[in-house]
CSV table of C-alpha atoms and ligand atoms in Angstrom, one decimal:
chain,number,residue,atom,x,y,z
O,2,MET,CA,9.9,-19.9,17.4
O,3,ILE,CA,7.4,-17.3,16.1
O,4,ARG,CA,6.2,-17.8,12.5
O,5,THR,CA,3.8,-15.4,10.8
O,6,ARG,CA,2.7,-15.1,7.2
O,7,PHE,CA,1.1,-12.9,4.6
O,8,ALA,CA,-1.1,-14.8,2.2
O,9,PRO,CA,-2.4,-12.6,-0.5
O,10,SER,CA,-4.4,-13.8,-3.5
O,11,PRO,CA,-2.8,-12.4,-6.7
O,12,THR,CA,-6.0,-11.0,-8.2
O,13,GLY,CA,-5.2,-7.3,-8.4
O,14,TYR,CA,-2.8,-4.8,-7.0
O,15,LEU,CA,-1.3,-5.0,-3.5
O,16,HIS,CA,-3.9,-3.2,-1.5
O,17,ILE,CA,-2.6,-1.0,1.4
O,18,GLY,CA,-4.9,-2.9,3.8
O,19,GLY,CA,-3.1,-6.1,2.9
O,20,ALA,CA,0.2,-4.3,3.1
O,21,ARG,CA,-0.7,-3.1,6.6
O,22,THR,CA,-1.5,-6.7,7.7
O,23,ALA,CA,1.7,-7.9,6.2
O,24,LEU,CA,3.6,-5.2,8.0
O,25,TYR,CA,2.1,-6.1,11.4
O,26,CYS,CA,3.0,-9.8,10.8
O,27,TRP,CA,6.4,-8.9,9.7
O,28,ALA,CA,7.1,-6.6,12.6
O,29,PHE,CA,5.8,-9.2,15.1
O,30,ALA,CA,8.0,-11.9,13.7
O,31,LYS,CA,11.1,-9.6,13.6
O,32,LYS,CA,10.5,-8.5,17.1
O,33,HIS,CA,10.6,-12.0,18.4
O,34,GLY,CA,13.5,-13.2,16.2
O,35,GLY,CA,11.0,-15.3,14.2
O,36,THR,CA,10.2,-15.8,10.6
O,37,PHE,CA,7.7,-14.0,8.3
O,38,VAL,CA,6.5,-16.1,5.3
O,39,LEU,CA,5.0,-14.9,2.0
O,40,ARG,CA,2.5,-17.3,0.5
O,41,VAL,CA,0.7,-16.6,-2.8
O,42,GLU,CA,-2.8,-18.0,-2.7
O,43,ASP,CA,-3.1,-18.4,-6.4
O,44,THR,CA,-5.9,-21.1,-6.6
O,45,ASP,CA,-8.4,-18.8,-8.2
O,46,ARG,CA,-7.3,-19.7,-11.8
O,47,GLU,CA,-9.6,-17.2,-13.4
O,48,ARG,CA,-8.6,-14.2,-11.4
O,49,SER,CA,-5.0,-14.8,-10.6
O,50,THR,CA,-2.5,-13.1,-12.8
O,51,GLU,CA,1.3,-12.9,-13.2
O,52,ALA,CA,1.1,-9.1,-13.1
O,53,SER,CA,-0.5,-9.3,-9.7
O,54,VAL,CA,2.1,-11.7,-8.4
O,55,ARG,CA,4.7,-9.1,-9.6
O,56,ALA,CA,2.8,-6.3,-7.9
O,57,ILE,CA,2.9,-8.2,-4.6
O,58,LEU,CA,6.6,-9.0,-4.8
O,59,ASP,CA,7.5,-5.5,-5.9
O,60,GLY,CA,5.4,-4.0,-3.2
O,61,MET,CA,6.9,-6.1,-0.5
O,62,GLN,CA,10.4,-5.3,-1.7
O,63,TRP,CA,9.6,-1.6,-1.9
O,64,LEU,CA,8.3,-1.5,1.6
O,65,GLY,CA,11.3,-3.5,2.8
O,66,LEU,CA,9.4,-6.5,4.1
O,67,ASP,CA,11.7,-9.5,3.7
O,68,TYR,CA,10.2,-13.0,3.9
O,69,GLU,CA,10.7,-16.7,3.6
O,70,GLY,CA,9.3,-17.9,0.3
O,71,PRO,CA,7.3,-17.0,-1.7
O,72,TYR,CA,5.4,-20.2,-1.7
O,73,PHE,CA,2.7,-20.8,-4.3
O,74,GLN,CA,-0.4,-22.8,-3.5
O,75,MET,CA,-0.6,-24.1,-7.1
O,76,GLN,CA,2.7,-25.9,-6.5
O,77,ARG,CA,1.4,-27.8,-3.5
O,78,LEU,CA,-1.7,-29.5,-5.0
O,79,ASP,CA,-0.4,-33.0,-4.0
O,80,ARG,CA,-0.3,-31.9,-0.4
O,81,TYR,CA,-3.9,-30.8,-0.4
O,82,ARG,CA,-5.0,-34.0,-2.1
O,83,ALA,CA,-3.1,-36.0,0.5
O,84,LEU,CA,-4.7,-34.3,3.5
O,85,ALA,CA,-8.1,-34.5,1.9
O,86,ASP,CA,-7.6,-38.2,1.5
O,87,GLN,CA,-6.6,-38.4,5.2
O,88,LEU,CA,-9.9,-36.6,6.1
O,89,LEU,CA,-11.8,-39.0,3.8
O,90,ALA,CA,-10.2,-42.0,5.5
O,91,SER,CA,-11.0,-40.7,9.0
O,92,GLY,CA,-14.6,-39.9,8.1
O,93,HIS,CA,-14.2,-36.2,8.4
O,94,ALA,CA,-14.8,-35.6,4.7
O,95,TYR,CA,-16.9,-37.2,2.0
O,96,PRO,CA,-17.4,-36.9,-1.8
O,97,CYS,CA,-20.3,-34.9,-2.9
O,98,TYR,CA,-21.8,-35.3,-6.4
O,99,ALA,CA,-24.5,-32.6,-6.3
O,100,THR,CA,-24.6,-30.7,-9.5
O,101,ARG,CA,-24.6,-26.9,-9.6
O,102,ASP,CA,-28.2,-26.9,-10.8
O,103,GLU,CA,-29.2,-29.1,-8.0
O,104,LEU,CA,-27.5,-26.9,-5.4
O,105,ASP,CA,-29.1,-23.8,-6.9
O,106,ALA,CA,-32.5,-25.4,-6.6
O,107,MET,CA,-31.8,-26.4,-3.0
O,108,ARG,CA,-30.9,-22.9,-2.0
O,109,GLU,CA,-33.9,-21.5,-3.9
O,110,GLN,CA,-36.2,-23.8,-1.8
O,111,GLN,CA,-34.4,-22.8,1.4
O,112,ARG,CA,-34.9,-19.1,0.6
O,113,ALA,CA,-38.6,-19.8,-0.2
O,114,ARG,CA,-38.9,-21.3,3.3
O,115,ASN,CA,-37.2,-18.3,4.8
O,116,GLU,CA,-34.2,-20.4,5.8
O,117,LYS,CA,-30.5,-19.4,5.5
O,118,PRO,CA,-29.1,-21.0,2.3
O,119,ARG,CA,-26.7,-23.8,3.3
O,120,TYR,CA,-25.6,-27.2,2.0
O,121,ASP,CA,-28.1,-29.7,3.5
O,122,GLY,CA,-25.7,-32.6,3.8
O,123,ARG,CA,-27.4,-34.8,1.2
O,124,TRP,CA,-24.2,-36.6,0.2
O,125,ARG,CA,-23.1,-37.3,3.8
O,126,PRO,CA,-22.7,-41.1,3.5
O,127,GLU,CA,-25.6,-42.0,5.8
O,128,ASN,CA,-27.9,-39.5,4.1
O,129,ALA,CA,-26.9,-40.7,0.6
O,130,GLN,CA,-27.4,-44.3,1.6
O,131,ARG,CA,-30.8,-43.5,3.2
O,132,ALA,CA,-31.9,-41.7,0.0
O,133,GLY,CA,-30.5,-44.4,-2.2
O,134,LEU,CA,-28.1,-42.0,-3.9
O,135,LYS,CA,-25.5,-43.6,-6.2
O,136,PRO,CA,-22.4,-41.8,-7.6
O,137,PRO,CA,-23.3,-40.9,-11.2
O,138,ALA,CA,-21.0,-42.8,-13.6
O,139,GLY,CA,-17.9,-40.9,-14.7
O,140,ALA,CA,-18.7,-37.9,-12.5
O,141,GLN,CA,-15.8,-36.3,-10.5
O,142,PRO,CA,-17.0,-35.4,-7.0
O,143,VAL,CA,-16.0,-32.5,-4.9
O,144,ILE,CA,-14.8,-33.3,-1.4
O,145,ARG,CA,-16.8,-31.8,1.5
O,146,PHE,CA,-15.7,-31.4,5.1
O,147,ARG,CA,-18.1,-32.8,7.6
O,148,ASN,CA,-18.5,-30.0,10.0
O,149,PRO,CA,-19.6,-30.9,13.5
O,150,ASP,CA,-23.4,-30.4,13.9
O,151,ALA,CA,-23.5,-29.4,17.5
O,152,GLY,CA,-21.4,-27.3,19.9
O,153,GLU,CA,-19.5,-24.2,19.2
O,154,VAL,CA,-16.1,-23.0,18.3
O,155,THR,CA,-14.3,-20.5,20.5
O,156,TRP,CA,-11.0,-18.9,20.1
O,157,HIS,CA,-9.2,-16.1,21.9
O,158,ASP,CA,-8.5,-13.6,19.1
O,159,VAL,CA,-5.2,-11.8,19.8
O,160,ILE,CA,-6.8,-8.6,18.6
O,161,LYS,CA,-10.5,-8.9,19.2
O,162,GLY,CA,-10.6,-11.0,22.3
O,163,PRO,CA,-12.8,-14.1,22.7
O,164,ILE,CA,-15.0,-15.0,19.8
O,165,THR,CA,-17.6,-17.8,19.7
O,166,ILE,CA,-19.5,-19.1,16.7
O,167,ALA,CA,-22.0,-22.0,16.9
O,168,ASN,CA,-21.5,-25.0,14.6
O,169,SER,CA,-25.1,-24.7,13.7
O,170,GLU,CA,-24.1,-21.6,11.7
O,171,LEU,CA,-21.7,-23.6,9.6
O,172,ASP,CA,-22.3,-26.1,6.8
O,173,ASP,CA,-20.3,-28.8,5.2
O,174,LEU,CA,-17.9,-26.8,3.0
O,175,VAL,CA,-16.2,-27.9,-0.1
O,176,ILE,CA,-12.5,-28.4,0.6
O,177,LEU,CA,-11.3,-29.9,-2.7
O,178,ARG,CA,-12.9,-29.0,-6.0
O,179,ALA,CA,-13.5,-31.7,-8.7
O,180,ASP,CA,-10.3,-30.5,-10.5
O,181,GLY,CA,-8.2,-31.1,-7.3
O,182,ILE,CA,-7.7,-27.4,-6.5
O,183,PRO,CA,-8.4,-26.7,-2.8
O,184,THR,CA,-10.8,-24.0,-1.7
O,185,TYR,CA,-9.4,-21.1,0.4
O,186,ASN,CA,-10.5,-22.5,3.8
O,187,PHE,CA,-8.7,-25.8,3.2
O,188,GLY,CA,-5.6,-24.6,1.4
O,189,VAL,CA,-5.0,-22.1,4.1
O,190,VAL,CA,-5.2,-24.7,6.9
O,191,VAL,CA,-3.0,-27.2,5.2
O,192,ASP,CA,-0.4,-24.5,4.5
O,193,ASP,CA,-0.5,-22.9,7.9
O,194,ILE,CA,0.1,-26.4,9.4
O,195,ASP,CA,2.9,-27.3,7.0
O,196,MET,CA,4.5,-23.9,7.3
O,197,GLN,CA,4.3,-24.2,11.1
O,198,MET,CA,2.5,-20.9,11.7
O,199,THR,CA,2.3,-19.8,15.3
O,200,HIS,CA,0.1,-16.8,14.5
O,201,VAL,CA,-2.4,-16.4,11.8
O,202,ILE,CA,-3.1,-12.7,11.4
O,203,ARG,CA,-5.4,-11.4,8.7
O,204,GLY,CA,-8.2,-8.9,7.9
O,205,ASP,CA,-11.4,-9.3,9.9
O,206,ASP,CA,-13.3,-10.1,6.7
O,207,HIS,CA,-12.1,-13.6,7.6
O,208,VAL,CA,-13.6,-13.9,11.1
O,209,ASN,CA,-16.4,-16.1,9.8
O,210,ASN,CA,-13.9,-18.5,8.1
O,211,THR,CA,-11.9,-19.1,11.3
O,212,PRO,CA,-14.3,-21.5,13.0
O,213,ARG,CA,-14.5,-23.6,9.9
O,214,GLN,CA,-10.7,-23.7,9.8
O,215,ILE,CA,-10.5,-24.5,13.5
O,216,ASN,CA,-12.8,-27.5,12.9
O,217,ILE,CA,-10.4,-28.7,10.1
O,218,TYR,CA,-7.4,-28.4,12.4
O,219,HIS,CA,-9.2,-30.6,14.9
O,220,ALA,CA,-10.2,-33.1,12.3
O,221,LEU,CA,-6.6,-33.3,11.2
O,222,GLY,CA,-5.4,-33.7,14.8
O,223,GLN,CA,-3.3,-30.6,14.6
O,224,PRO,CA,-2.7,-28.0,17.3
O,225,LEU,CA,-4.1,-24.5,16.6
O,226,PRO,CA,-2.1,-21.4,15.9
O,227,LEU,CA,-3.2,-18.2,17.5
O,228,PHE,CA,-5.6,-16.2,15.4
O,229,GLY,CA,-5.9,-12.4,15.1
O,230,HIS,CA,-8.2,-10.3,12.9
O,231,VAL,CA,-7.2,-6.8,12.0
O,232,PRO,CA,-10.1,-4.4,11.5
O,233,MET,CA,-10.6,-2.9,8.1
O,234,ILE,CA,-9.4,0.4,6.8
O,235,LEU,CA,-12.2,2.9,6.0
O,236,GLY,CA,-12.3,6.0,3.9
O,237,GLN,CA,-13.0,9.4,5.4
O,238,ASP,CA,-16.7,8.9,4.8
O,239,GLY,CA,-16.7,5.7,6.9
O,240,GLU,CA,-17.1,3.4,3.9
O,241,ARG,CA,-14.7,0.6,3.3
O,242,LEU,CA,-11.6,2.1,1.7
O,243,SER,CA,-11.7,1.8,-2.1
O,244,LYS,CA,-10.4,3.4,-5.2
O,245,ARG,CA,-12.9,6.2,-5.0
O,246,HIS,CA,-11.1,7.4,-1.9
O,247,GLY,CA,-7.8,7.8,-3.8
O,248,ALA,CA,-4.9,5.5,-4.2
O,249,VAL,CA,-5.3,2.1,-2.5
O,250,SER,CA,-2.5,0.2,-4.3
O,251,VAL,CA,0.9,0.2,-2.7
O,252,MET,CA,2.7,0.8,-6.0
O,253,GLN,CA,0.6,3.8,-6.8
O,254,TYR,CA,2.1,5.5,-3.8
O,255,LEU,CA,5.5,4.8,-5.3
O,256,GLU,CA,4.3,6.3,-8.5
O,257,GLU,CA,3.0,9.4,-6.8
O,258,GLY,CA,6.3,10.0,-5.1
O,259,TYR,CA,5.9,8.7,-1.6
O,260,LEU,CA,8.9,7.3,0.3
O,261,PRO,CA,8.5,3.8,1.5
O,262,GLU,CA,9.4,4.7,5.1
O,263,ALA,CA,6.6,7.2,5.2
O,264,LEU,CA,4.0,4.7,4.0
O,265,VAL,CA,5.3,2.1,6.4
O,266,ASN,CA,5.2,4.6,9.3
O,267,TYR,CA,1.7,5.7,8.3
O,268,LEU,CA,0.3,2.2,7.8
O,269,ALA,CA,1.9,1.0,11.1
O,270,ARG,CA,0.2,3.9,13.0
O,271,LEU,CA,-3.1,3.4,11.2
O,272,GLY,CA,-4.7,1.0,13.6
O,273,TRP,CA,-1.9,0.5,16.0
O,274,SER,CA,-0.3,2.9,18.5
O,275,HIS,CA,2.6,3.3,20.8
O,276,GLY,CA,1.8,6.1,23.2
O,277,ASP,CA,1.7,9.4,21.3
O,278,ASN,CA,4.3,8.5,18.7
O,279,GLU,CA,3.3,9.5,15.2
O,280,LYS,CA,6.6,9.5,13.5
O,281,PHE,CA,8.9,6.5,14.0
O,282,SER,CA,11.3,4.3,12.1
O,283,CYS,CA,10.8,0.7,11.1
O,284,GLU,CA,13.3,-0.3,13.8
O,285,LYS,CA,11.1,1.4,16.4
O,286,LEU,CA,8.1,-0.4,15.0
O,287,VAL,CA,9.8,-3.7,15.4
O,288,GLU,CA,10.9,-2.8,18.9
O,289,TRP,CA,7.5,-1.7,20.0
O,290,PHE,CA,5.0,-3.8,18.0
O,291,ASP,CA,2.4,-5.9,19.8
O,292,PHE,CA,-1.1,-7.1,19.1
O,293,GLU,CA,-2.5,-5.6,22.3
O,294,HIS,CA,-2.2,-2.1,20.9
O,295,VAL,CA,-3.9,-2.9,17.5
O,296,SER,CA,-7.2,-1.1,17.6
O,297,ARG,CA,-10.3,-3.2,17.7
O,298,SER,CA,-12.3,-0.7,15.7
O,299,PRO,CA,-11.7,0.2,12.0
O,300,ALA,CA,-9.2,2.9,11.2
O,301,ARG,CA,-9.9,5.8,8.9
O,302,PHE,CA,-7.5,6.5,6.1
O,303,ASP,CA,-6.3,10.1,6.3
O,304,PRO,CA,-4.4,11.1,3.1
O,305,ASP,CA,-3.3,14.5,4.6
O,306,LYS,CA,-1.6,12.8,7.5
O,307,LEU,CA,0.2,10.5,5.1
O,308,ARG,CA,1.3,13.5,3.0
O,309,TRP,CA,2.5,15.2,6.2
O,310,LEU,CA,4.6,12.2,7.2
O,311,ASN,CA,6.0,12.0,3.7
O,312,GLN,CA,7.0,15.6,3.9
O,313,GLN,CA,8.8,15.0,7.1
O,314,TYR,CA,10.8,12.1,5.6
O,315,ILE,CA,11.6,14.0,2.5
O,316,LYS,CA,13.1,16.8,4.5
O,317,GLU,CA,15.4,14.4,6.3
O,318,ALA,CA,16.3,12.3,3.2
O,319,ASP,CA,19.7,12.4,1.6
O,320,ASN,CA,19.9,14.7,-1.4
O,321,GLU,CA,21.5,12.1,-3.7
O,322,ARG,CA,18.7,9.7,-2.9
O,323,LEU,CA,16.0,12.3,-3.6
O,324,ALA,CA,17.7,13.3,-6.8
O,325,ALA,CA,17.6,9.7,-8.0
O,326,LEU,CA,14.0,9.4,-7.1
O,327,ALA,CA,13.0,12.7,-8.8
O,328,LEU,CA,15.0,12.1,-12.0
O,329,PRO,CA,12.4,9.9,-13.8
O,330,PHE,CA,9.7,12.4,-13.0
O,331,LEU,CA,11.8,15.2,-14.5
O,332,GLN,CA,12.7,13.2,-17.6
O,333,ARG,CA,9.0,12.4,-18.1
O,334,ASP,CA,8.6,16.2,-17.9
O,335,GLY,CA,11.0,16.8,-20.8
O,336,CYS,CA,13.9,18.0,-18.8
O,337,THR,CA,17.5,17.2,-19.8
O,338,VAL,CA,18.9,17.1,-16.3
O,339,GLU,CA,22.5,16.3,-17.3
O,340,ARG,CA,22.9,19.7,-18.9
O,341,GLY,CA,21.7,21.7,-15.9
O,342,ALA,CA,22.5,22.2,-12.3
O,343,PRO,CA,23.4,19.2,-10.2
O,344,LEU,CA,20.1,17.7,-9.3
O,345,ALA,CA,21.2,16.9,-5.8
O,346,SER,CA,21.8,20.6,-5.1
O,347,VAL,CA,18.5,21.5,-6.6
O,348,VAL,CA,16.5,19.0,-4.5
O,349,GLY,CA,18.5,20.2,-1.5
O,350,LEU,CA,17.1,23.6,-2.1
O,351,LEU,CA,13.6,22.5,-2.6
O,352,LYS,CA,13.0,19.6,-0.3
O,353,GLU,CA,11.7,21.7,2.6
O,354,ARG,CA,8.8,22.9,0.5
O,355,VAL,CA,7.2,19.7,-0.9
O,356,SER,CA,5.2,16.8,0.3
O,357,THR,CA,5.9,14.2,-2.5
O,358,ILE,CA,8.7,13.4,-4.9
O,359,GLU,CA,6.4,14.3,-7.7
O,360,GLU,CA,6.0,17.8,-6.2
O,361,LEU,CA,9.8,17.9,-5.8
O,362,ALA,CA,10.3,17.2,-9.5
O,363,ASP,CA,7.6,19.6,-10.5
O,364,ALA,CA,9.3,22.3,-8.4
O,365,ALA,CA,12.6,21.5,-10.0
O,366,VAL,CA,11.5,21.9,-13.7
O,367,TYR,CA,12.6,25.6,-14.1
O,368,PHE,CA,16.1,24.7,-13.2
O,369,TYR,CA,16.3,22.6,-16.4
O,370,ARG,CA,14.0,24.3,-18.8
O,371,GLU,CA,12.4,27.7,-19.3
O,372,LEU,CA,8.8,28.0,-18.0
O,373,GLU,CA,6.7,30.7,-19.5
O,374,PRO,CA,5.1,32.8,-16.7
O,375,SER,CA,1.3,32.9,-16.7
O,376,GLU,CA,-0.5,36.0,-17.9
O,377,ALA,CA,-1.7,36.7,-14.3
O,378,LEU,CA,1.8,36.6,-12.9
O,379,ARG,CA,3.1,39.0,-15.6
O,380,GLN,CA,0.3,41.4,-15.0
O,381,GLN,CA,0.9,41.3,-11.3
O,382,HIS,CA,4.7,41.7,-11.3
O,383,TYR,CA,5.8,43.2,-14.6
O,384,VAL,CA,5.0,46.7,-13.5
O,385,ALA,CA,5.9,49.8,-15.5
O,386,GLY,CA,8.8,51.7,-14.1
O,387,ILE,CA,10.8,48.7,-12.9
O,388,LYS,CA,12.3,47.9,-16.3
O,389,PRO,CA,15.4,50.1,-15.9
O,390,ALA,CA,16.3,48.5,-12.6
O,391,LEU,CA,16.0,45.0,-14.2
O,392,GLU,CA,18.1,46.1,-17.1
O,393,GLU,CA,20.8,47.3,-14.8
O,394,LEU,CA,20.7,44.1,-12.9
O,395,GLN,CA,21.0,42.1,-16.1
O,396,MET,CA,24.2,44.0,-16.9
O,397,ARG,CA,25.6,43.5,-13.4
O,398,LEU,CA,24.8,39.8,-13.4
O,399,ALA,CA,26.7,39.5,-16.7
O,400,GLY,CA,29.8,40.6,-14.9
O,401,VAL,CA,29.7,39.3,-11.3
O,402,GLU,CA,31.5,36.2,-10.1
O,403,TRP,CA,28.8,33.6,-10.3
O,404,ASN,CA,27.9,32.6,-6.8
O,405,ARG,CA,25.2,33.2,-4.3
O,406,ALA,CA,27.0,35.9,-2.4
O,407,HIS,CA,27.8,38.0,-5.4
O,408,ILE,CA,24.4,37.6,-7.0
O,409,ASN,CA,22.9,38.7,-3.7
O,410,GLU,CA,25.2,41.7,-3.6
O,411,ALA,CA,24.3,42.7,-7.2
O,412,VAL,CA,20.6,42.5,-6.4
O,413,LYS,CA,20.9,44.5,-3.3
O,414,SER,CA,22.9,47.3,-4.8
O,415,VAL,CA,20.4,47.7,-7.7
O,416,VAL,CA,17.6,47.8,-5.2
O,417,ALA,CA,19.4,50.5,-3.2
O,418,GLY,CA,20.5,52.5,-6.3
O,419,HIS,CA,16.9,52.6,-7.5
O,420,LYS,CA,15.5,53.3,-4.1
O,421,LEU,CA,13.2,50.2,-4.3
O,422,LYS,CA,11.9,47.7,-1.8
O,423,MET,CA,13.4,44.3,-2.2
O,424,PRO,CA,10.3,42.5,-3.5
O,425,LYS,CA,9.7,45.2,-6.1
O,426,LEU,CA,12.7,43.9,-7.9
O,427,ALA,CA,12.9,40.3,-6.6
O,428,MET,CA,9.4,39.4,-7.6
O,429,PRO,CA,9.6,40.3,-11.3
O,430,LEU,CA,13.0,38.8,-11.4
O,431,ARG,CA,11.8,35.6,-10.0
O,432,VAL,CA,8.8,35.4,-12.4
O,433,MET,CA,11.1,36.2,-15.4
O,434,VAL,CA,13.6,33.5,-14.6
O,435,THR,CA,11.5,30.7,-13.1
O,436,GLY,CA,8.0,31.4,-14.4
O,437,GLU,CA,6.8,31.2,-10.9
O,438,ALA,CA,6.2,33.5,-7.9
O,439,GLN,CA,7.4,31.1,-5.3
O,440,THR,CA,10.9,29.8,-5.2
O,441,PRO,CA,13.6,29.3,-2.7
O,442,SER,CA,15.8,32.4,-2.1
O,443,ILE,CA,16.4,34.2,-5.3
O,444,ASP,CA,20.2,34.3,-5.1
O,445,ALA,CA,20.5,30.5,-4.5
O,446,THR,CA,17.9,29.9,-7.3
O,447,LEU,CA,19.8,32.0,-9.8
O,448,GLU,CA,23.1,30.5,-8.9
O,449,LEU,CA,21.9,27.0,-9.7
O,450,ILE,CA,20.0,27.9,-12.9
O,451,GLY,CA,23.3,29.3,-14.2
O,452,ARG,CA,24.4,32.7,-15.6
O,453,GLU,CA,23.7,31.9,-19.3
O,454,GLN,CA,20.1,30.7,-18.7
O,455,VAL,CA,19.4,33.5,-16.3
O,456,LEU,CA,20.5,36.2,-18.7
O,457,ALA,CA,18.8,34.6,-21.7
O,458,ARG,CA,15.5,34.3,-19.8
O,459,MET,CA,15.7,37.9,-18.5
O,460,LYS,CA,16.4,39.2,-22.0
O,461,LYS,CA,13.5,37.4,-23.5
O,462,GLN,CA,11.1,38.5,-20.7
O,463,LEU,CA,12.3,42.1,-20.8
O,464,GLN,CA,11.1,42.4,-24.4
O,465,SER,CA,7.5,42.0,-23.3
O,466,PHE,CA,7.9,44.4,-20.4
O,467,PRO,CA,5.7,47.6,-20.1
O,468,VAL,CA,7.7,50.8,-20.0
L,11,LIG,N1,-5.8,-15.3,0.4
L,11,LIG,C1,-6.6,-14.8,1.5
L,11,LIG,C2,-6.8,-13.3,1.3
L,11,LIG,O1,-6.2,-12.7,0.5
L,11,LIG,C3,-5.7,-14.9,2.8
L,11,LIG,C4,-6.5,-14.7,4.1
L,11,LIG,C5,-5.6,-15.3,5.2
L,11,LIG,O2,-4.6,-14.7,5.5
L,11,LIG,O3,-5.9,-16.4,5.7
L,11,LIG,O4,-7.8,-12.8,1.8
């Protein structure tokens, strides 16, 4: 039975890199009828926040990643203590009383000798005894894992292939702090054992932690899961993706008007491929996903491609759904949507032309409130000589049956009667009524804006028209 997990630390927003790893783990578990677990690694008491836990849960929900859990490490302290005791009893761990100052001084000396700073094992029982060290009265020790001195650790990474790291590279790491809170490398092993993970998949910033964790599995006498390390996401400039490249928080994409299926599709494809497929549903991802096709090199984040995908999904999306998504943006923009055209019809007219819901809402504003045309547009389109034709159109529009076909007929007959070319009339009309030069077809646009508004806006604009 496949079991995978996502184990974020709630110390900020949900990063899209984390979301991508979560997505891969989720898709893999789904594909094999297994279980995907969410575990919140909240042991960093200073940096963990409730708001960040919320952002993780909201982000997972928005992306549609369902899970078993969430589990919280801070609710499992007894378990870490119990397994640390087991390691103490079997001689794989020992208490260390070295103070921070002492450890700083040790590292200072190592650096001075051009050595890599590492814990020197001074509280290993045999060393402490030889040096005559005695536990200071009343001091709470940390627990250190006794890493093997010799040999090497090898695993077959499901993404990167075989990786070997020598034990001489590793030192005796702290597994339990004096306050009983586990360090990352210990908490993660205890949890991955207890939660029966078959695959531990995470960002490749953790490659160096994996041999330490493997040694702990061995010391606990537990079988290993498979490990896989997903390469990082880089910005366009090749630097690790960060805020200065744009939005990196999942929820920010919601706020900017992306559809979750577009972000899921984009993240899935970013660093994994299935043939030439660029646009695919979540169901297809689940059907196709494997670790063999996760790229071994870092992926570059391409905001334009994400926008393109979002545009494709917006085009296909149901109008009622788009209307509900656009509504808060319009309300923020001061539009009273209830009093104007049905929003679903408006978004139906506009959705081919936008890349985000925010753009969709921006494009819909003139259906709900008057937008004053810019001086440049007026100068360009409010040309002398066209006023009589517009006045005639105004009169006709006051009388026609208010639907697209009749509006179109009225425009055409005025164009013909004044021997104009269509744009000569349609452009100023458009600018007068919408404040913009680009809109969907003018008849459909006017129909939705409504007769009363159209005539009022025309009247107002005609007053400032050159003769
Ligand atoms: N809490 C760790 C992180 O956010 C989890 C790494 C792992 O999946 O083991 O980086």
